[in-house]
Amino acid sequence: MRKLSILGSTGSIGTSALEVVDAHSDRLTVVALAAGRNIELLQAQCEKYRPRMVSVLSGADAVVLKRQLSYSPEIWSGQEGLLACATYSEADTVLAAVVGSAGVVSTEAALRLGKRVCQANKESLVIAGDLMKVALAEGGGELLPVDSEHAALHQLLADRPSKIVRDVRITASGGPFRDWPIERIVVATREEALNHPTWKMGAKITVDSATMMNKGLEVIEASVLFGFNADQIHVTIHPQSQIHAMVGFTDGTYQLQASTNDMKLPIQYALLYPMRMEGPVPIYDWDITRSWTFEPPDNAKFPCLGLAYHALRCGGTAPTILNATNEEAVASFLEGRIGLWDIHACIYHGLETLATVPATNLEVVLETDKVAREIAKKWIGAHERYNNQSIEIP
C-alpha cells in the first residue's frame, strides 16, 4: 500500500490523482493533503479520505478548516505546512503538484528523505534541477515525472543505453494560437489565451501553453530528468495531443508513445510504477478513424520557447530567472495589467538584466528568484499600458 501526500490537492492534477486513488484504493491511500485557498473542496476531500495531516495557505483558513472538519487531523498553513506534508513520516510517496516555484523547498526536502516524488511541479526541476538531482542521489528515493511528455519519455527510454539514443522529441498541442497570425496573437485577450483546445488546466499553465513557455519549461525539465543537452531535445507541434513523446535512435528509427490525452494516465503511471493496471481512463481505441498531424513550432509567433532554450544553454541560474519573470508576467497578464506579447519582453529583460551565476545551493536559487521577481515587477510597472490599443511587434 502506497501512502500518499498530495501537494496541491485541489488543483487539476490533485483532483485527478484522487480519482486514481479511488480506482486503486487497495493499493493507494492518502495520509496528507496540502492545498491553497479552496477550503470548501479541501474540506470535502478531508472528509472523504481522512488524511492525518492537512495544510492550507493561510493561518486564518486553517482555523476555519479546523472548526468545520468532523475529525481532528494535524492542520498546518503556509510554506511551513507544505514542507510538513512533504516530509510527513507516514508518507512514502509525494505527489508534487503545487503550481510555480512555491514547491521548490518541499520537493527538495522530500527527495532528500528518500521518498518517491511524483513530479508534476515542473518549475522545481527548472529552477533547481541540479540540486534536485543531488537530493535524489543523497536520499536514495525515486523521481518520477507526471507531465505526460516526460512520463512518455520515461517509458520509451526505459533502461536503454544512452549511446543508442540520438535525440528526443516532446509534443505540443500548439495551444489556442497555433493557426493565428502573429498580428492577432500580439493583441490576444485573457479569455482567448485561456481557451485551450485540448487540455483542461489551471489558468497559469494554460497561459504558458498559449505562449509555449510551458513547452520551454518542459524542454528544461527533460534535460534535468534524462541528461540530454539542448540540441538533443526538440519540440513538435501535434494538435491532437495523442502522441506525447518520441525517441530517435542512432539507426534512424523512432519510437512513439500514444495514449488518450488524460492526465490520469501519467499520474497513475508515476504512483503505481512499475505496475501497469487498468484505471479510470478508457483504453485507447484503434478502431476509430483518426488523423495525426505534426509540424515544427513557429519561433517568431512563440518567442518564449526560444528564451527557454537560451536559458537551458546558459545554465546556472538562468532557468531560475526565466521562470520567475515568467510567473510575474503571466500573473500580471491574467490581472489585465499587461498584454500577452509583453510576457516574453518581460522575460527577455530579466535575462538581460540579471547576471547568471552557478546554482550552487537553494539559497542562491531562492535569492535569484526573489531578485528576478523584483526586476520583473519594475518592468511591469513601467509597461502597464495594455488597453486593447495597437501594439508594435518587436
C-alpha positions as a printed NumPy array, in Angstrom:
array([[  0.   ,   0.   ,   0.   ],
       [  1.481,   3.338,  -1.053],
       [  0.835,   6.161,   1.39 ],
       [  0.393,   9.443,  -0.433],
       [  0.97 ,  13.057,   0.43 ],
       [ -0.615,  15.216,  -2.264],
       [  0.722,  18.758,  -2.513],
       [ -1.818,  20.778,  -4.457],
       [ -4.805,  18.511,  -3.845],
       [ -7.49 ,  20.943,  -5.035],
       [ -5.844,  21.732,  -8.389],
       [ -6.41 ,  19.857, -11.631],
       [ -3.541,  17.399, -11.025],
       [ -4.511,  16.853,  -7.392],
       [ -8.161,  16.13 ,  -8.136],
       [ -7.183,  13.792, -10.979],
       [ -4.789,  11.995,  -8.634],
       [ -7.61 ,  11.405,  -6.181],
       [ -9.625,   9.782,  -8.978],
       [ -6.678,   7.431,  -9.474],
       [ -6.71 ,   6.726,  -5.732],
       [-10.418,   5.895,  -5.962],
       [ -9.697,   3.428,  -8.773],
       [ -6.915,   1.729,  -6.793],
       [ -7.994,   2.02 ,  -3.178],
       [ -6.449,  -1.385,  -2.49 ],
       [ -3.002,  -0.027,  -3.401],
       [ -3.137,   3.713,  -2.653],
       [ -4.149,   5.615,   0.452],
       [ -3.981,   9.308,   1.319],
       [ -2.2  ,  10.372,   4.516],
       [ -1.615,  14.088,   3.848],
       [ -3.191,  16.824,   1.733],
       [ -1.903,  20.332,   1.062],
       [ -3.985,  22.931,  -0.756],
       [ -4.285,  26.655,  -1.314],
       [ -7.417,  28.734,  -0.84 ],
       [-10.138,  26.301,  -1.956],
       [-11.184,  25.415,   1.576],
       [-14.599,  24.087,   0.557],
       [-13.116,  21.469,  -1.769],
       [-10.318,  20.63 ,   0.649],
       [-12.854,  20.054,   3.407],
       [-14.75 ,  17.615,   1.182],
       [-11.506,  15.827,   0.34 ],
       [-10.585,  15.576,   4.018],
       [-13.949,  14.101,   4.952],
       [-13.678,  11.501,   2.198],
       [-10.023,  10.46 ,   2.548],
       [ -9.412,  11.312,   6.229],
       [ -5.752,  12.377,   5.9  ],
       [ -3.895,  12.673,   9.19 ],
       [ -2.075,  15.856,   8.113],
       [ -3.538,  18.816,   6.225],
       [ -2.124,  22.162,   5.127],
       [ -3.74 ,  25.336,   3.762],
       [ -2.321,  28.607,   2.51 ],
       [ -3.167,  30.888,   5.433],
       [ -3.446,  30.608,   9.188],
       [ -6.954,  32.068,   9.059],
       [ -8.071,  29.319,   6.667],
       [ -6.504,  26.738,   8.977],
       [ -8.721,  27.997,  11.803],
       [-11.809,  27.798,   9.592],
       [-10.96 ,  24.292,   8.412],
       [-10.317,  23.047,  11.927],
       [-13.725,  24.307,  13.018],
       [-15.543,  22.721,  10.056],
       [-13.977,  19.248,   9.949],
       [-15.708,  16.344,  11.671],
       [-12.373,  14.891,  12.835],
       [ -9.066,  16.296,  14.087],
       [ -6.044,  15.925,  11.781],
       [ -2.878,  17.957,  12.205],
       [ -3.558,  21.248,  10.417],
       [ -0.72 ,  23.433,   9.159],
       [ -0.501,  26.505,   6.944],
       [  1.802,  28.317,   4.527],
       [  5.213,  27.158,   3.382],
       [  5.758,  25.501,   6.749],
       [  2.662,  23.394,   6.178],
       [  3.684,  22.471,   2.647],
       [  7.056,  21.328,   3.958],
       [  5.404,  19.382,   6.792],
       [  3.201,  17.468,   4.342],
       [  6.148,  16.784,   2.013],
       [  8.257,  15.361,   4.838],
       [  5.467,  13.623,   6.768],
       [  6.951,  10.421,   8.156],
       [  3.908,   8.291,   7.303],
       [  4.028,   9.257,   3.605],
       [  6.282,   7.202,   1.345],
       [  5.082,   8.9  ,  -1.865],
       [  4.725,  12.631,  -2.514],
       [  2.781,  13.998,  -5.474],
       [  4.275,  17.457,  -6.024],
       [  1.555,  19.391,  -7.856],
       [  1.912,  22.888,  -6.417],
       [  1.954,  25.453,  -9.219],
       [  5.082,  27.537,  -9.711],
       [  8.257,  27.959,  -7.694],
       [  6.412,  27.647,  -4.376],
       [  7.045,  23.895,  -4.383],
       [ 10.853,  24.   ,  -4.626],
       [ 11.772,  23.631,  -0.944],
       [  9.189,  20.934,  -0.223],
       [ 10.159,  18.889,  -3.293],
       [ 13.854,  19.026,  -2.411],
       [ 13.113,  18.001,   1.179],
       [ 11.006,  15.014,   0.093],
       [ 13.745,  13.812,  -2.257],
       [ 16.361,  14.188,   0.453],
       [ 14.293,  11.936,   2.728],
       [ 14.256,   9.161,   0.129],
       [ 10.57 ,   9.34 ,  -0.752],
       [  9.095,   8.587,  -4.157],
       [  8.393,  12.018,  -5.611],
       [  5.892,  12.094,  -8.457],
       [  6.785,  15.408, -10.032],
       [  4.013,  17.486, -11.548],
       [  5.607,  20.762, -10.436],
       [  8.   ,  21.237, -13.356],
       [  9.173,  24.586, -12.001],
       [ 11.098,  22.881,  -9.195],
       [ 13.19 ,  20.996, -11.74 ],
       [ 13.547,  24.047, -13.961],
       [ 14.933,  26.408, -11.338],
       [ 16.844,  23.929,  -9.199],
       [ 17.37 ,  20.861, -11.363],
       [ 20.941,  20.073, -10.342],
       [ 20.088,  20.486,  -6.663],
       [ 17.111,  18.157,  -7.034],
       [ 19.387,  15.524,  -8.57 ],
       [ 21.791,  15.873,  -5.645],
       [ 18.925,  15.462,  -3.165],
       [ 17.69 ,  12.427,  -5.086],
       [ 21.131,  10.809,  -5.026],
       [ 21.669,  11.512,  -1.333],
       [ 18.178,  10.389,  -0.326],
       [ 18.148,   7.252,  -2.443],
       [ 14.49 ,   7.643,  -3.35 ],
       [ 12.748,   7.966,  -6.705],
       [ 11.835,  10.845,  -9.002],
       [  9.087,  10.017, -11.485],
       [  7.666,  12.568, -13.936],
       [  3.951,  13.272, -14.111],
       [  3.958,  15.544, -17.176],
       [  2.525,  13.436, -19.986],
       [  5.527,  14.11 , -22.224],
       [  8.124,  13.151, -19.636],
       [  6.169,  10.118, -18.484],
       [  6.187,   9.05 , -22.142],
       [  9.952,   9.571, -22.383],
       [ 10.44 ,   7.599, -19.159],
       [  8.631,   4.673, -20.768],
       [ 10.345,   4.956, -24.155],
       [ 13.866,   5.292, -22.79 ],
       [ 13.467,   2.606, -20.113],
       [ 16.926,   1.119, -19.485],
       [ 18.239,   1.699, -22.994],
       [ 21.9  ,   2.777, -23.125],
       [ 22.273,   6.487, -23.892],
       [ 24.716,   5.789, -26.728],
       [ 21.937,   4.428, -28.95 ],
       [ 19.659,   7.473, -28.456],
       [ 20.216,  10.281, -30.949],
       [ 17.503,  12.717, -29.823],
       [ 14.116,  13.029, -28.186],
       [ 11.001,  14.953, -29.129],
       [  8.213,  16.185, -26.911],
       [  4.939,  17.21 , -28.487],
       [  2.882,  20.356, -28.035],
       [ -0.708,  20.985, -28.997],
       [  0.187,  24.456, -30.234],
       [ -2.37 ,  25.963, -27.87 ],
       [ -5.188,  28.275, -28.918],
       [ -2.968,  30.438, -31.175],
       [ -1.349,  27.767, -33.35 ],
       [ -3.117,  28.916, -36.512],
       [ -3.337,  32.599, -35.643],
       [ -1.275,  35.208, -37.497],
       [  1.227,  36.993, -35.315],
       [ -0.754,  40.241, -35.566],
       [ -3.695,  38.639, -33.738],
       [ -1.521,  36.91 , -31.134],
       [  0.039,  40.238, -30.172],
       [ -3.351,  41.603, -29.047],
       [ -4.879,  38.338, -27.751],
       [ -7.109,  38.691, -24.707],
       [ -7.071,  36.815, -21.419],
       [-10.184,  34.874, -22.421],
       [ -8.643,  33.853, -25.746],
       [ -5.434,  32.699, -24.076],
       [ -7.401,  30.579, -21.597],
       [ -9.385,  28.826, -24.348],
       [ -7.123,  25.778, -24.722],
       [ -8.276,  23.388, -27.474],
       [ -7.139,  20.12 , -25.888],
       [ -6.363,  20.178, -22.154],
       [ -8.283,  21.479, -19.129],
       [ -5.72 ,  23.038, -16.804],
       [ -5.262,  25.873, -14.324],
       [ -5.019,  29.466, -15.566],
       [ -1.239,  29.869, -15.244],
       [ -0.289,  26.707, -17.119],
       [ -2.954,  27.428, -19.756],
       [ -1.397,  30.832, -20.492],
       [  2.034,  29.146, -20.569],
       [  0.63 ,  26.781, -23.171],
       [ -0.672,  29.707, -25.197],
       [  2.797,  31.33 , -25.253],
       [  4.525,  27.915, -25.498],
       [  6.542,  28.766, -22.395],
       [  5.088,  25.598, -20.897],
       [  6.854,  23.595, -23.602],
       [ 10.022,  25.566, -22.995],
       [  9.912,  24.675, -19.316],
       [  9.356,  21.053, -20.326],
       [ 12.458,  21.15 , -22.528],
       [ 14.496,  22.187, -19.477],
       [ 12.733,  19.549, -17.378],
       [ 13.622,  16.861, -19.937],
       [ 17.255,  17.902, -19.757],
       [ 17.249,  17.575, -15.968],
       [ 15.411,  14.26 , -15.886],
       [ 17.179,  12.454, -18.71 ],
       [ 20.519,  14.224, -19.157],
       [ 20.046,  15.462, -22.726],
       [ 21.511,  18.757, -23.917],
       [ 19.51 ,  21.486, -25.642],
       [ 20.44 ,  20.281, -29.134],
       [ 19.075,  16.788, -28.414],
       [ 15.623,  17.917, -27.26 ],
       [ 13.13 ,  19.007, -29.901],
       [  9.536,  20.201, -29.865],
       [  6.987,  19.011, -32.407],
       [  3.513,  20.52 , -32.777],
       [  0.886,  17.776, -32.652],
       [ -2.59 ,  19.317, -32.253],
       [ -4.337,  16.017, -31.486],
       [ -2.261,  15.566, -28.287],
       [ -2.244,  11.782, -28.526],
       [  1.433,  11.215, -29.289],
       [  3.217,  12.556, -26.23 ],
       [  6.891,  11.952, -26.987],
       [  9.249,  10.329, -29.474],
       [ 12.728,   8.88 , -29.158],
       [ 15.081,   8.808, -32.127],
       [ 17.773,   6.144, -32.26 ],
       [ 21.138,   6.161, -33.956],
       [ 19.905,   3.834, -36.71 ],
       [ 17.412,   6.468, -37.876],
       [ 14.269,   4.888, -36.405],
       [ 11.814,   6.451, -33.941],
       [  9.56 ,   5.027, -31.29 ],
       [  6.466,   6.957, -30.212],
       [  4.217,   6.758, -27.164],
       [  0.478,   7.194, -27.744],
       [ -2.453,   7.43 , -25.347],
       [ -5.65 ,   9.315, -24.69 ],
       [ -4.966,  12.895, -23.637],
       [ -5.941,  12.436, -19.993],
       [ -3.602,  13.383, -17.151],
       [ -4.84 ,  10.494, -15.015],
       [ -2.703,   8.172, -17.167],
       [  0.723,   9.684, -16.334],
       [ -0.39 ,  10.241, -12.739],
       [ -1.281,   6.559, -12.369],
       [  1.961,   5.567, -14.098],
       [  4.02 ,   7.503, -11.556],
       [  2.047,   6.436,  -8.494],
       [  1.973,   2.713,  -9.313],
       [  5.267,   2.302, -11.218],
       [  6.446,  -0.263, -12.249],
       [  2.989,  -1.859, -12.221],
       [  0.619,  -1.325, -15.121],
       [ -3.077,  -1.753, -14.386],
       [ -6.457,  -0.717, -15.712],
       [ -7.534,   2.618, -14.325],
       [-10.09 ,   5.423, -14.614],
       [ -9.275,   6.173, -18.29 ],
       [-10.769,   4.183, -21.204],
       [ -8.349,   2.116, -23.276],
       [ -7.218,   3.829, -26.469],
       [ -9.49 ,   2.732, -29.332],
       [ -7.538,   1.897, -32.502],
       [-10.696,   1.116, -34.469],
       [-11.709,   4.774, -34.66 ],
       [-10.641,   6.503, -37.873],
       [ -8.411,   9.444, -36.994],
       [ -5.57 ,  11.542, -38.359],
       [ -2.381,  12.72 , -36.672],
       [ -0.504,  15.765, -37.889],
       [  2.948,  17.064, -36.992],
       [  4.699,  20.348, -37.7  ],
       [  7.58 ,  22.414, -36.333],
       [  6.874,  25.286, -33.927],
       [  6.915,  28.846, -35.265],
       [  9.557,  30.588, -33.17 ],
       [  8.539,  34.033, -34.392],
       [  4.999,  33.535, -33.07 ],
       [  6.173,  31.891, -29.847],
       [  9.39 ,  33.638, -28.707],
       [  9.08 ,  32.24 , -25.17 ],
       [ 10.163,  28.842, -26.479],
       [ 13.408,  30.298, -27.779],
       [ 14.035,  32.071, -24.46 ],
       [ 13.712,  28.742, -22.659],
       [ 16.299,  27.125, -24.927],
       [ 18.569,  30.126, -24.327],
       [ 18.232,  29.718, -20.556],
       [ 18.985,  25.987, -20.785],
       [ 22.144,  26.662, -22.765],
       [ 23.252,  29.357, -20.309],
       [ 22.729,  27.054, -17.332],
       [ 23.297,  28.137, -13.748],
       [ 20.56 ,  30.446, -12.502],
       [ 19.319,  31.41 , -15.993],
       [ 16.364,  28.97 , -15.803],
       [ 15.52 ,  30.457, -12.382],
       [ 15.394,  33.945, -13.904],
       [ 13.33 ,  32.643, -16.816],
       [ 10.77 ,  31.017, -14.545],
       [ 10.49 ,  33.859, -12.019],
       [  9.995,  36.584, -14.617],
       [  7.513,  34.417, -16.496],
       [  5.445,  33.79 , -13.371],
       [  5.281,  37.507, -12.602],
       [  4.453,  38.413, -16.201],
       [  1.735,  35.762, -16.528],
       [  0.142,  36.838, -13.235],
       [  0.08 ,  40.444, -14.467],
       [ -1.403,  39.378, -17.805],
       [ -4.165,  37.463, -16.011],
       [ -4.858,  40.597, -13.965],
       [ -5.162,  42.651, -17.158],
       [ -2.134,  44.816, -16.41 ],
       [ -0.041,  43.851, -19.441],
       [ -0.664,  42.18 , -22.777],
       [  0.196,  38.686, -23.915],
       [  3.059,  39.921, -26.101],
       [  4.558,  41.707, -23.102],
       [  5.206,  38.384, -21.368],
       [  8.223,  37.422, -23.451],
       [  9.533,  41.001, -23.393],
       [  9.499,  40.954, -19.592],
       [ 11.34 ,  37.627, -19.526],
       [ 13.929,  38.854, -22.023],
       [ 14.519,  41.952, -19.884],
       [ 15.094,  39.786, -16.805],
       [ 17.565,  37.507, -18.57 ],
       [ 19.45 ,  40.521, -19.935],
       [ 19.447,  42.453, -16.658],
       [ 20.325,  39.833, -14.034],
       [ 23.663,  38.06 , -14.348],
       [ 23.659,  34.264, -14.375],
       [ 25.683,  32.568, -11.622],
       [ 26.217,  28.901, -10.692],
       [ 23.219,  27.429,  -8.824],
       [ 25.348,  26.052,  -6.001],
       [ 22.646,  25.765,  -3.333],
       [ 18.992,  26.507,  -2.622],
       [ 19.872,  29.843,  -1.01 ],
       [ 21.402,  31.068,  -4.291],
       [ 18.41 ,  29.836,  -6.262],
       [ 15.837,  31.395,  -3.939],
       [ 17.698,  34.713,  -3.805],
       [ 17.898,  34.766,  -7.603],
       [ 14.185,  34.006,  -7.758],
       [ 13.477,  36.935,  -5.422],
       [ 15.65 ,  39.445,  -7.298],
       [ 14.312,  38.327, -10.696],
       [ 10.762,  38.907,  -9.486],
       [ 11.665,  42.401,  -8.306],
       [ 13.149,  43.16 , -11.72 ],
       [ 10.039,  41.813, -13.434],
       [  7.697,  43.837, -11.222],
       [  9.576,  47.049, -12.005],
       [  9.407,  46.27 , -15.735],
       [  5.69 ,  45.505, -15.485],
       [  5.082,  48.743, -13.587],
       [  6.804,  50.703, -16.346],
       [  4.885,  48.907, -19.124],
       [  1.443,  48.672, -17.573],
       [ -0.345,  50.088, -20.555],
       [ -2.376,  47.358, -22.185],
       [ -5.891,  48.523, -23.052],
       [ -6.555,  46.897, -26.424],
       [ -4.654,  49.528, -28.353],
       [ -2.4  ,  48.606, -31.253],
       [  0.934,  47.19 , -30.106],
       [  4.008,  47.191, -32.259],
       [  5.633,  43.831, -32.915],
       [  9.3  ,  43.924, -31.791]])
